[in-house]
Amino acid sequence: NAGVTQTPKFQVLKTGQSMTLQCAQDMNHNSMYWYRQDPGMGLRLIYYSASEGTTDKGEVPNGYNVSRLNKREFSLRLESAAPSQTSVYFCASSREWASGGSTDTQYFGPGTRLTVL
Amino acid sequence: AQTVTQSQPEMSVQEAETVTLSCTYDTSESDYYLFWYKQPPSRQMILVIRQEAYKQQNATENRFSVNFQKAAKSFSLKISDSQLGDAAMYFCAYRSLRDSNYQLIWGAGTKLIIKP
């Protein structure tokens, strides 16, 4: 049981390049999330998928797109990377969405450190 | 809008001693959840403890306990018998049960240093 996995662990891009961050979970969770973490700040939600087949914008969605490929996988795409997108990206999952119980507790992957030059 | 404030950017404690990390939040709601997450150097966020606002009893998980003061909007984390493995960034987070998208709102974090 690996939990939440993310690839790659590190990535360096040039301005204007594109890339996709991959995330997978093996806990049979319904909901998945993408966050970014910048120095001195808490996590900020980029996009989330409350259930398979649905995606919604979070607090900072501009410059990103997501795909919920299936129940296990949730990818984040940067179409034209900008230096402002230099950050650490976390994927997370939870069993349910806003259940009001312990099943909406989020479990996180190890993160991807992205640098855009 | 809800906000979460962690006023201590860094704290240090001697191994085996007790340390308390502070968290305050601002909300007009009565139903919500509060969390403490730990982020070690490996960077993975790990849930430490969770508190439901409707519960008066403070949550505990082994050496970790919270002091939840709903009226004061305060949610501090107490770590007893500190161990070297407790060294990490600690984040406080709030989750509404009424907000339309139920996002977690995060504090900026407190770096905990354990002195051997």
Short mmCIF file of C-alpha atoms in Angstrom, two decimals:
data_model
loop_
_atom_site.label_atom_id
_atom_site.label_comp_id
_atom_site.label_asym_id
_atom_site.label_seq_id
_atom_site.Cartn_x
_atom_site.Cartn_y
_atom_site.Cartn_z
CA ASN A 1 0.00 0.00 0.00
CA ALA A 2 1.96 3.00 -1.29
CA GLY A 3 -0.65 5.65 -0.42
CA VAL A 4 -0.30 8.71 -2.66
CA THR A 5 2.55 8.76 -5.16
CA GLN A 6 3.75 11.65 -7.32
CA THR A 7 6.11 11.91 -10.26
CA PRO A 8 8.52 13.45 -10.87
CA LYS A 9 10.15 14.44 -7.54
CA PHE A 10 12.09 17.31 -9.12
CA GLN A 11 11.73 19.22 -12.38
CA VAL A 12 13.37 22.24 -13.95
CA LEU A 13 11.59 23.97 -16.84
CA LYS A 14 12.29 26.95 -19.01
CA THR A 15 9.67 29.67 -19.31
CA GLY A 16 7.05 28.65 -21.85
CA GLN A 17 7.65 24.91 -21.61
CA SER A 18 4.85 22.56 -20.69
CA MET A 19 4.72 19.57 -18.43
CA THR A 20 2.36 17.27 -16.57
CA LEU A 21 2.65 16.26 -12.94
CA GLN A 22 1.31 12.80 -12.22
CA CYS A 23 -0.46 11.64 -9.09
CA ALA A 24 -1.88 8.26 -8.17
CA GLN A 25 -3.46 6.82 -5.04
CA ASP A 26 -4.11 3.20 -4.13
CA MET A 27 -6.48 3.77 -1.21
CA ASN A 28 -9.67 3.68 -3.29
CA HIS A 29 -10.34 7.31 -2.40
CA ASN A 30 -13.01 9.25 -4.24
CA SER A 31 -11.59 12.76 -3.90
CA MET A 32 -8.24 14.13 -5.02
CA TYR A 33 -6.52 17.51 -4.79
CA TRP A 34 -3.60 19.53 -6.12
CA TYR A 35 -1.90 22.12 -3.91
CA ARG A 36 1.09 24.40 -4.23
CA GLN A 37 3.33 25.38 -1.35
CA ASP A 38 5.40 28.56 -1.44
CA PRO A 39 7.93 29.69 1.19
CA GLY A 40 6.35 31.30 4.24
CA MET A 41 2.84 30.40 3.13
CA GLY A 42 0.42 27.63 3.80
CA LEU A 43 -0.78 25.30 1.09
CA ARG A 44 -3.04 26.76 -1.56
CA LEU A 45 -5.52 24.65 -3.45
CA ILE A 46 -5.15 24.71 -7.23
CA TYR A 47 -7.82 22.23 -8.36
CA TYR A 48 -9.74 19.38 -6.86
CA SER A 49 -11.81 16.44 -7.97
CA ALA A 50 -14.61 15.60 -5.58
CA SER A 51 -15.31 12.35 -7.40
CA GLU A 52 -14.29 10.53 -10.55
CA GLY A 53 -15.44 12.48 -13.58
CA THR A 54 -15.59 15.88 -11.88
CA THR A 55 -13.04 18.65 -11.41
CA ASP A 56 -13.33 22.13 -9.91
CA LYS A 57 -11.16 25.18 -9.45
CA GLY A 58 -9.60 25.95 -6.13
CA GLU A 59 -8.04 29.15 -4.86
CA VAL A 60 -5.28 29.56 -7.49
CA PRO A 61 -6.25 27.76 -10.75
CA ASN A 62 -4.84 30.20 -13.31
CA GLY A 63 -2.13 28.70 -15.51
CA TYR A 64 -3.07 25.11 -14.69
CA ASN A 65 -5.31 22.37 -16.01
CA VAL A 66 -6.20 19.01 -14.50
CA SER A 67 -7.46 15.65 -15.61
CA ARG A 68 -9.05 13.00 -13.46
CA LEU A 69 -7.99 10.09 -15.61
CA ASN A 70 -9.74 7.46 -13.49
CA LYS A 71 -10.45 6.92 -9.83
CA ARG A 72 -6.76 6.39 -9.04
CA GLU A 73 -5.08 9.12 -11.08
CA PHE A 74 -5.26 12.90 -11.10
CA SER A 75 -2.80 14.88 -13.23
CA LEU A 76 -1.85 18.56 -13.20
CA ARG A 77 -0.69 20.25 -16.40
CA LEU A 78 1.21 23.47 -16.89
CA GLU A 79 0.68 24.51 -20.51
CA SER A 80 3.15 27.40 -20.60
CA ALA A 81 5.26 27.52 -17.46
CA ALA A 82 6.09 30.86 -15.84
CA PRO A 83 8.63 31.70 -13.10
CA SER A 84 5.70 32.47 -10.77
CA GLN A 85 4.85 28.78 -10.90
CA THR A 86 8.11 27.84 -9.20
CA SER A 87 6.85 26.00 -6.14
CA VAL A 88 6.45 22.66 -4.44
CA TYR A 89 3.36 20.82 -5.65
CA PHE A 90 1.44 18.36 -3.52
CA CYS A 91 -1.23 15.90 -4.49
CA ALA A 92 -3.65 14.64 -1.84
CA SER A 93 -6.63 12.33 -1.62
CA SER A 94 -9.49 11.64 0.76
CA ARG A 95 -12.06 8.90 0.94
CA GLU A 96 -14.98 11.25 0.61
CA TRP A 97 -15.67 14.90 -0.14
CA ALA A 98 -17.04 17.06 2.64
CA SER A 99 -18.59 14.14 4.43
CA GLY A 100 -18.41 15.90 7.76
CA GLY A 101 -16.65 12.89 9.19
CA SER A 102 -13.18 11.42 9.35
CA THR A 103 -13.53 10.16 5.79
CA ASP A 104 -12.73 13.59 4.38
CA THR A 105 -9.29 13.67 6.03
CA GLN A 106 -6.66 14.26 3.36
CA TYR A 107 -3.56 12.15 2.77
CA PHE A 108 -0.65 13.71 0.94
CA GLY A 109 1.98 12.59 -1.54
CA PRO A 110 5.68 13.42 -1.16
CA GLY A 111 5.57 16.50 -3.38
CA THR A 112 7.23 17.70 -6.58
CA ARG A 113 9.73 20.55 -6.49
CA LEU A 114 9.34 22.56 -9.69
CA THR A 115 11.65 25.35 -10.78
CA VAL A 116 10.81 27.53 -13.78
CA LEU A 117 13.73 29.54 -15.13
CA ALA B 1 -13.46 34.64 4.66
CA GLN B 2 -11.79 32.32 7.09
CA THR B 3 -8.14 32.81 8.01
CA VAL B 4 -5.64 30.76 10.00
CA THR B 5 -2.73 32.36 11.82
CA GLN B 6 0.34 30.68 13.25
CA SER B 7 2.25 33.43 15.01
CA GLN B 8 5.39 31.41 15.78
CA PRO B 9 7.59 30.97 12.68
CA GLU B 10 9.99 28.81 14.69
CA MET B 11 10.05 27.04 18.05
CA SER B 12 12.71 24.96 19.75
CA VAL B 13 12.48 22.48 22.61
CA GLN B 14 14.83 20.19 24.46
CA GLU B 15 14.38 16.51 23.76
CA ALA B 16 11.95 14.88 26.24
CA GLU B 17 10.38 18.23 27.16
CA THR B 18 6.94 19.56 26.27
CA VAL B 19 6.24 22.22 23.65
CA THR B 20 3.05 24.01 22.61
CA LEU B 21 2.46 25.38 19.12
CA SER B 22 -0.13 28.13 18.71
CA CYS B 23 -2.85 28.52 16.12
CA THR B 24 -5.70 31.00 15.94
CA TYR B 25 -8.39 31.24 13.31
CA ASP B 26 -11.12 33.57 12.29
CA THR B 27 -14.56 32.37 11.28
CA SER B 28 -18.20 33.25 11.72
CA GLU B 29 -19.27 29.63 11.44
CA SER B 30 -20.13 27.24 14.25
CA ASP B 31 -19.48 23.92 12.48
CA TYR B 32 -16.01 23.20 11.19
CA TYR B 33 -12.96 20.99 11.56
CA LEU B 34 -9.44 21.84 12.63
CA PHE B 35 -6.29 19.89 11.85
CA TRP B 36 -2.63 19.79 12.66
CA TYR B 37 -0.36 18.42 9.95
CA LYS B 38 3.34 17.64 10.24
CA GLN B 39 5.76 18.10 7.35
CA PRO B 40 9.17 16.49 7.98
CA PRO B 41 12.18 17.12 5.72
CA SER B 42 10.84 14.45 3.39
CA ARG B 43 8.17 17.10 2.60
CA GLN B 44 5.19 14.75 2.84
CA MET B 45 2.30 16.21 4.82
CA ILE B 46 1.19 13.86 7.61
CA LEU B 47 -1.99 14.25 9.63
CA VAL B 48 -1.20 14.58 13.34
CA ILE B 49 -4.57 15.28 14.89
CA ARG B 50 -8.10 16.36 14.03
CA GLN B 51 -10.73 18.19 16.06
CA GLU B 52 -14.44 18.57 15.34
CA ALA B 53 -15.73 21.96 16.50
CA TYR B 54 -18.91 20.50 17.98
CA LYS B 55 -16.90 18.32 20.36
CA GLN B 56 -15.97 19.97 23.64
CA GLN B 57 -13.44 17.29 24.49
CA ASN B 58 -9.92 18.00 23.26
CA ALA B 59 -8.53 15.47 20.79
CA THR B 60 -5.48 13.42 21.75
CA GLU B 61 -3.21 11.07 19.80
CA ASN B 62 -0.53 9.48 21.98
CA ARG B 63 1.97 12.28 22.80
CA PHE B 64 0.00 14.87 20.82
CA SER B 65 -2.94 16.74 22.25
CA VAL B 66 -4.79 19.93 21.46
CA ASN B 67 -6.22 22.75 23.53
CA PHE B 68 -9.32 23.80 21.62
CA GLN B 69 -10.85 27.05 22.83
CA LYS B 70 -13.83 27.64 20.57
CA ALA B 71 -14.87 31.01 21.98
CA ALA B 72 -11.32 32.32 21.71
CA LYS B 73 -10.87 30.67 18.29
CA SER B 74 -7.67 29.08 19.43
CA PHE B 75 -6.34 25.62 18.58
CA SER B 76 -2.91 24.89 20.06
CA LEU B 77 -0.94 21.66 19.72
CA LYS B 78 0.94 20.23 22.69
CA ILE B 79 3.71 17.71 22.10
CA SER B 80 4.78 15.85 25.21
CA ASP B 81 8.07 14.01 25.67
CA SER B 82 9.49 15.56 22.48
CA GLN B 83 11.53 13.24 20.29
CA LEU B 84 14.09 13.96 17.60
CA GLY B 85 11.67 12.58 15.04
CA ASP B 86 9.19 15.33 15.91
CA ALA B 87 11.40 17.90 14.20
CA ALA B 88 9.36 19.24 11.29
CA MET B 89 7.16 22.04 10.02
CA TYR B 90 3.74 21.97 11.66
CA PHE B 91 0.71 23.38 9.90
CA CYS B 92 -2.66 24.23 11.35
CA ALA B 93 -5.63 23.99 8.98
CA TYR B 94 -9.33 24.82 9.06
CA ARG B 95 -12.11 23.24 7.07
CA SER B 96 -15.56 24.71 6.80
CA LEU B 97 -18.60 22.50 6.66
CA ARG B 98 -20.71 25.22 5.13
CA ASP B 99 -18.44 26.85 2.58
CA SER B 100 -19.48 26.02 -0.95
CA ASN B 101 -16.28 24.24 -1.82
CA TYR B 102 -15.10 23.02 1.60
CA GLN B 103 -11.49 23.98 1.05
CA LEU B 104 -8.84 23.54 3.70
CA ILE B 105 -7.49 26.91 4.84
CA TRP B 106 -3.87 26.64 5.97
CA GLY B 107 -1.65 28.59 8.34
CA ALA B 108 1.88 29.54 7.28
CA GLY B 109 3.48 26.90 9.53
CA THR B 110 5.78 26.68 12.54
CA LYS B 111 9.21 25.11 12.29
CA LEU B 112 9.87 22.91 15.33
CA ILE B 113 13.49 22.25 16.28
CA ILE B 114 14.32 19.50 18.77
CA LYS B 115 17.56 19.97 20.68
CA PRO B 116 19.28 16.73 21.73
#
